[in-house]
XYZ file of C-alpha atoms in Angstrom:
365
model
C -48.673 12.408 -38.285
C -51.612 9.981 -38.259
C -51.919 7.737 -41.315
C -53.905 4.664 -42.361
C -51.324 2.266 -40.946
C -51.396 3.857 -37.514
C -55.172 3.298 -37.335
C -54.763 -0.460 -37.730
C -55.935 -2.307 -34.593
C -56.405 0.981 -32.758
C -59.060 1.928 -30.223
C -60.641 5.373 -30.267
C -61.803 6.216 -26.741
C -64.574 8.709 -27.380
C -65.368 11.063 -24.511
C -68.621 12.934 -24.989
C -69.139 16.504 -23.916
C -69.889 16.990 -20.252
C -72.771 19.166 -21.364
C -74.381 15.741 -21.584
C -72.652 14.463 -18.449
C -72.782 17.376 -15.985
C -70.639 17.400 -12.857
C -72.245 17.780 -9.451
C -71.207 21.406 -9.016
C -72.570 22.435 -12.404
C -69.118 23.148 -13.842
C -67.650 21.233 -16.725
C -65.200 18.704 -15.342
C -61.680 18.141 -16.637
C -62.291 16.027 -19.735
C -58.722 16.567 -20.886
C -57.455 14.613 -17.877
C -59.140 11.387 -18.946
C -58.311 12.039 -22.582
C -54.663 12.421 -21.695
C -54.747 9.323 -19.525
C -56.037 7.252 -22.416
C -53.650 8.377 -25.097
C -50.678 7.693 -22.834
C -51.753 4.058 -23.124
C -51.303 4.359 -26.902
C -54.985 4.565 -27.512
C -56.495 7.565 -29.217
C -58.402 9.786 -26.814
C -61.226 11.797 -28.400
C -62.711 14.969 -26.921
C -66.404 15.445 -27.673
C -66.508 19.212 -28.184
C -69.854 19.772 -29.875
C -71.197 21.913 -27.034
C -67.972 23.724 -26.119
C -67.410 27.385 -26.823
C -64.448 28.081 -29.123
C -62.438 29.547 -26.239
C -63.154 26.554 -24.003
C -62.265 24.172 -26.823
C -58.915 25.875 -27.314
C -58.244 25.686 -23.573
C -59.093 21.960 -23.534
C -56.757 21.294 -26.475
C -53.915 23.088 -24.721
C -54.617 21.157 -21.520
C -54.494 17.838 -23.374
C -51.152 18.832 -24.876
C -49.835 19.598 -21.395
C -50.796 16.076 -20.365
C -49.511 14.147 -23.366
C -47.389 14.484 -26.473
C -49.336 11.691 -28.169
C -52.036 12.196 -30.852
C -55.622 12.905 -29.844
C -58.906 13.688 -31.579
C -61.594 16.365 -31.371
C -65.193 15.643 -32.393
C -67.670 18.277 -33.595
C -71.277 18.248 -34.794
C -72.134 19.278 -38.337
C -74.705 22.060 -37.785
C -78.331 21.613 -38.725
C -80.612 24.458 -39.708
C -83.733 24.319 -37.504
C -87.135 25.114 -38.898
C -89.124 28.113 -37.728
C -91.172 27.543 -34.578
C -94.246 29.694 -34.108
C -94.790 31.341 -30.751
C -98.016 29.486 -29.934
C -96.427 26.043 -30.493
C -93.510 26.998 -28.262
C -95.810 28.332 -25.546
C -97.878 25.134 -25.649
C -94.757 22.971 -25.432
C -93.380 24.918 -22.480
C -96.745 24.464 -20.796
C -96.449 20.707 -21.283
C -93.037 20.783 -19.592
C -94.215 22.925 -16.673
C -95.018 19.944 -14.378
C -91.365 18.887 -14.557
C -90.237 22.437 -13.869
C -92.601 22.663 -10.888
C -91.231 19.422 -9.452
C -87.678 20.758 -9.774
C -88.633 24.169 -8.441
C -87.574 26.060 -11.556
C -89.452 28.690 -13.538
C -90.828 27.275 -16.800
C -90.533 30.775 -18.270
C -86.757 30.281 -18.199
C -87.033 27.594 -20.867
C -85.823 28.934 -24.187
C -84.815 27.814 -27.646
C -82.274 30.597 -28.106
C -78.887 29.307 -29.168
C -75.896 30.334 -31.247
C -74.339 28.042 -33.819
C -70.577 28.122 -33.229
C -69.420 25.414 -35.616
C -67.392 27.700 -37.881
C -65.566 29.188 -34.900
C -65.040 25.745 -33.317
C -63.697 24.364 -36.577
C -61.335 27.324 -36.914
C -59.835 26.397 -33.535
C -59.323 22.787 -34.676
C -57.434 23.954 -37.762
C -55.465 26.693 -36.008
C -54.379 24.277 -33.284
C -53.596 21.625 -35.907
C -55.399 18.930 -33.930
C -53.945 15.559 -35.066
C -57.338 13.923 -35.661
C -60.679 15.579 -36.345
C -63.947 13.640 -36.409
C -67.434 14.840 -37.197
C -70.976 13.513 -37.079
C -74.546 14.463 -38.118
C -73.641 15.126 -41.734
C -70.978 15.911 -44.315
C -68.171 18.373 -43.722
C -68.238 21.163 -46.345
C -65.620 20.526 -49.038
C -63.762 23.761 -48.340
C -63.348 22.747 -44.699
C -62.128 19.310 -45.755
C -59.494 21.061 -47.854
C -58.438 23.127 -44.848
C -57.938 19.922 -42.845
C -55.820 18.391 -45.577
C -53.636 21.490 -45.813
C -53.155 21.406 -42.033
C -52.219 17.700 -42.114
C -55.238 16.699 -40.020
C -56.498 13.098 -40.182
C -60.278 13.310 -40.751
C -62.952 10.797 -39.704
C -66.686 10.979 -40.459
C -69.587 9.022 -38.968
C -71.833 6.751 -41.066
C -74.775 4.577 -40.081
C -75.286 2.977 -43.521
C -73.120 1.909 -46.441
C -74.614 4.750 -48.499
C -73.455 7.314 -45.945
C -70.008 5.688 -45.732
C -69.583 5.947 -49.489
C -70.553 9.612 -49.388
C -67.928 10.221 -46.729
C -65.276 8.438 -48.772
C -66.110 10.573 -51.820
C -65.787 13.642 -49.614
C -62.218 12.603 -48.840
C -62.224 11.401 -45.234
C -59.270 9.332 -44.049
C -61.471 6.888 -42.131
C -65.155 6.096 -41.619
C -66.703 5.479 -38.197
C -69.405 2.849 -38.755
C -71.902 3.536 -35.956
C -74.075 0.512 -35.255
C -77.550 0.829 -33.789
C -76.287 -0.422 -30.391
C -74.328 2.800 -29.838
C -75.141 5.154 -27.002
C -75.685 8.849 -27.574
C -77.013 10.546 -30.681
C -77.419 8.709 -33.934
C -75.080 10.047 -36.615
C -77.552 9.361 -39.437
C -77.713 12.110 -42.055
C -78.914 10.601 -45.356
C -81.927 8.645 -44.095
C -84.654 8.736 -41.499
C -83.025 7.416 -38.333
C -85.296 4.347 -38.143
C -84.153 3.313 -41.619
C -80.533 3.295 -40.470
C -80.798 1.237 -37.269
C -78.337 -1.395 -38.489
C -76.448 -3.395 -35.887
C -72.664 -3.160 -35.660
C -72.132 -6.797 -36.662
C -74.122 -6.302 -39.874
C -72.936 -2.769 -40.641
C -69.157 -3.072 -40.267
C -68.450 -5.820 -42.842
C -70.767 -4.216 -45.393
C -69.068 -0.849 -45.003
C -65.619 -2.487 -45.103
C -66.561 -4.159 -48.398
C -67.657 -0.884 -50.011
C -65.025 1.672 -49.005
C -61.248 1.637 -49.339
C -60.459 3.802 -46.308
C -60.116 2.280 -42.812
C -63.365 1.489 -41.012
C -63.760 2.152 -37.285
C -66.431 0.025 -35.621
C -68.647 1.725 -33.027
C -71.705 0.639 -31.087
C -72.073 -1.850 -28.234
C -68.325 -2.557 -27.987
C -67.586 -2.860 -24.289
C -64.862 -5.470 -23.855
C -62.120 -7.421 -25.611
C -64.608 -9.771 -27.250
C -66.217 -6.848 -29.033
C -62.838 -5.469 -30.093
C -61.602 -8.780 -31.487
C -64.922 -9.400 -33.235
C -64.750 -5.955 -34.856
C -61.306 -6.692 -36.262
C -62.595 -10.013 -37.611
C -65.476 -8.182 -39.316
C -63.073 -5.958 -41.219
C -62.666 -2.955 -38.917
C -59.233 -1.385 -38.649
C -60.102 0.151 -35.273
C -62.933 0.467 -32.777
C -64.514 3.420 -31.001
C -65.718 3.044 -27.419
C -67.706 5.486 -25.317
C -70.088 3.924 -22.789
C -67.353 1.707 -21.357
C -65.413 4.782 -20.239
C -68.267 6.753 -18.650
C -68.063 4.966 -15.239
C -64.268 5.413 -15.081
C -62.835 7.313 -12.118
C -61.445 10.052 -14.361
C -64.720 10.586 -16.213
C -66.561 13.849 -15.639
C -69.920 12.078 -15.648
C -72.268 12.842 -12.763
C -71.791 10.260 -9.954
C -75.475 9.312 -10.158
C -75.107 8.805 -13.889
C -72.160 6.470 -13.323
C -74.124 4.574 -10.678
C -77.130 4.253 -12.977
C -74.968 2.739 -15.726
C -73.512 0.128 -13.390
C -76.892 -1.137 -12.154
C -78.816 -0.826 -15.435
C -79.696 -3.685 -17.775
C -80.062 -3.741 -21.528
C -83.862 -3.559 -21.612
C -83.701 -0.158 -19.881
C -81.751 1.371 -22.784
C -83.952 2.967 -25.432
C -83.832 5.297 -28.427
C -85.873 8.492 -28.333
C -86.064 11.812 -30.169
C -88.195 13.484 -27.527
C -85.426 14.855 -25.302
C -83.210 16.588 -27.859
C -85.120 16.437 -31.137
C -82.658 13.914 -32.573
C -82.627 10.154 -32.105
C -80.440 9.316 -29.120
C -79.903 6.113 -27.132
C -79.911 6.367 -23.348
C -81.298 5.056 -20.082
C -85.064 5.180 -19.835
C -86.268 7.347 -16.950
C -89.113 9.729 -16.138
C -87.702 12.413 -18.441
C -87.802 10.065 -21.411
C -91.232 8.729 -20.508
C -92.830 12.148 -20.068
C -91.253 13.845 -23.093
C -92.339 10.948 -25.305
C -95.920 11.853 -24.395
C -95.527 15.425 -25.662
C -97.811 16.203 -28.616
C -94.936 17.893 -30.431
C -91.149 17.667 -30.453
C -89.031 20.470 -31.849
C -86.256 19.627 -34.310
C -82.684 19.359 -33.065
C -81.050 21.444 -31.673
C -84.099 23.417 -30.516
C -85.560 20.610 -28.383
C -82.101 20.008 -26.913
C -81.828 23.674 -25.933
C -85.404 23.721 -24.597
C -84.863 20.784 -22.203
C -81.277 21.673 -21.277
C -82.295 23.831 -18.302
C -84.398 20.981 -16.898
C -81.572 18.467 -17.221
C -79.018 20.813 -15.678
C -81.282 21.543 -12.715
C -81.888 17.811 -12.240
C -78.141 17.150 -12.102
C -77.595 19.932 -9.571
C -80.457 18.614 -7.412
C -79.290 14.987 -7.645
C -82.453 13.924 -9.460
C -81.378 11.267 -12.007
C -84.984 10.623 -13.043
C -84.914 13.948 -14.906
C -81.348 13.749 -16.253
C -80.260 12.674 -19.728
C -78.032 9.619 -19.390
C -76.844 8.360 -22.769
C -75.694 4.748 -22.960
C -75.211 1.909 -25.422
C -76.802 -1.525 -25.344
C -73.772 -3.300 -23.855
C -74.622 -1.741 -20.521
C -74.247 -4.872 -18.352
C -70.556 -4.951 -19.297
C -69.821 -1.540 -17.739
C -67.331 -1.536 -14.845
C -66.168 1.011 -12.281
C -62.383 1.322 -12.556
C -59.729 3.749 -13.673
C -59.270 4.474 -17.363
C -55.753 3.069 -17.047
C -57.052 -0.204 -15.624
C -59.703 -0.473 -18.329
C -57.225 0.202 -21.124
C -54.710 -2.302 -19.753
C -57.353 -4.982 -19.308
C -58.800 -4.488 -22.776
C -55.349 -4.591 -24.378
C -54.332 -7.765 -22.557
C -57.615 -9.569 -23.105
C -57.831 -8.595 -26.779
C -54.323 -9.941 -27.366
C -55.265 -13.160 -25.583
C -58.404 -13.641 -27.671
C -56.573 -13.005 -30.943
C -53.798 -15.430 -29.955
C -56.393 -18.040 -29.020
C -58.137 -17.654 -32.378
C -54.828 -18.019 -34.212
C -54.035 -21.186 -32.268
C -57.398 -22.552 -33.328
C -56.605 -21.640 -36.915
C -59.677 -19.483 -37.398
C -58.092 -16.061 -37.714
C -58.819 -14.277 -40.940
């Protein structure tokens, strides 16, 4: 059973869906292997399952349980209702994307915005499997689903990018709030504001959230090493969430070219855009980002995400990183190629050393 005390000084290792990080053979790689590796180190591994089918999600949960008896988390996206898109606008947009399709040798007519929202079915799997920790982003979990989690004994975490959002999550009844700073890689979790109004850095966001909610706060965004972990604890966080730091790990299912790009990239190459998926997302700037930002229109999420998905998948299969989506946070220069075990051990040792040093200096809180 996960409780508030067990979240103290914890690290949530968030592994995003490999729909974002495709493997070279086009199949989804074994995310559960890295998740299991992490939680064996007494960290909390988190499976990003937003793009998984319910059956695949159940299989991943069972695989994680074969690898570890320790707690783990599953993350899902709160669904958003897209607006109607008229046929002419869609045809024009596909025409704008045709040059990319031609370069990749794919038929632009294959681009589609057809998709099926599976959140209810995904959530049912989480409850039926009694996943120890459930986290969500992009909005508020419906109250009846929150009640289902409580009845199942599931520890629930929601994502906030402002104090206002954090307070809404606390009123909803979450057990912990993930305070996502603007440095974070991947999609912005903002739901109560325009994304540009909620681009608050982790150092400013965490202490303000900690001062306004009573539940544990988990710092996220730009945390790549022990200095970031120790600083987060000093700012009032009970735990931290890390994602970009684990992408280059040997066990990660990220595309090899994606891993390589992270290692050689620098912070000025990381940007926020809505043009690729229809929702603000931070990643490495490349030709895909540059060209889609020139489009006269961007469809709302998830329609734009679905529309460009075929392009990004083809790029990964053809080893063309310039057309891939490669999400990353601003602490990119701190990324290292190593095993997840090595990273976890190093972070644990170095965080302990920093905290001991601060105590010796008499400046611990």
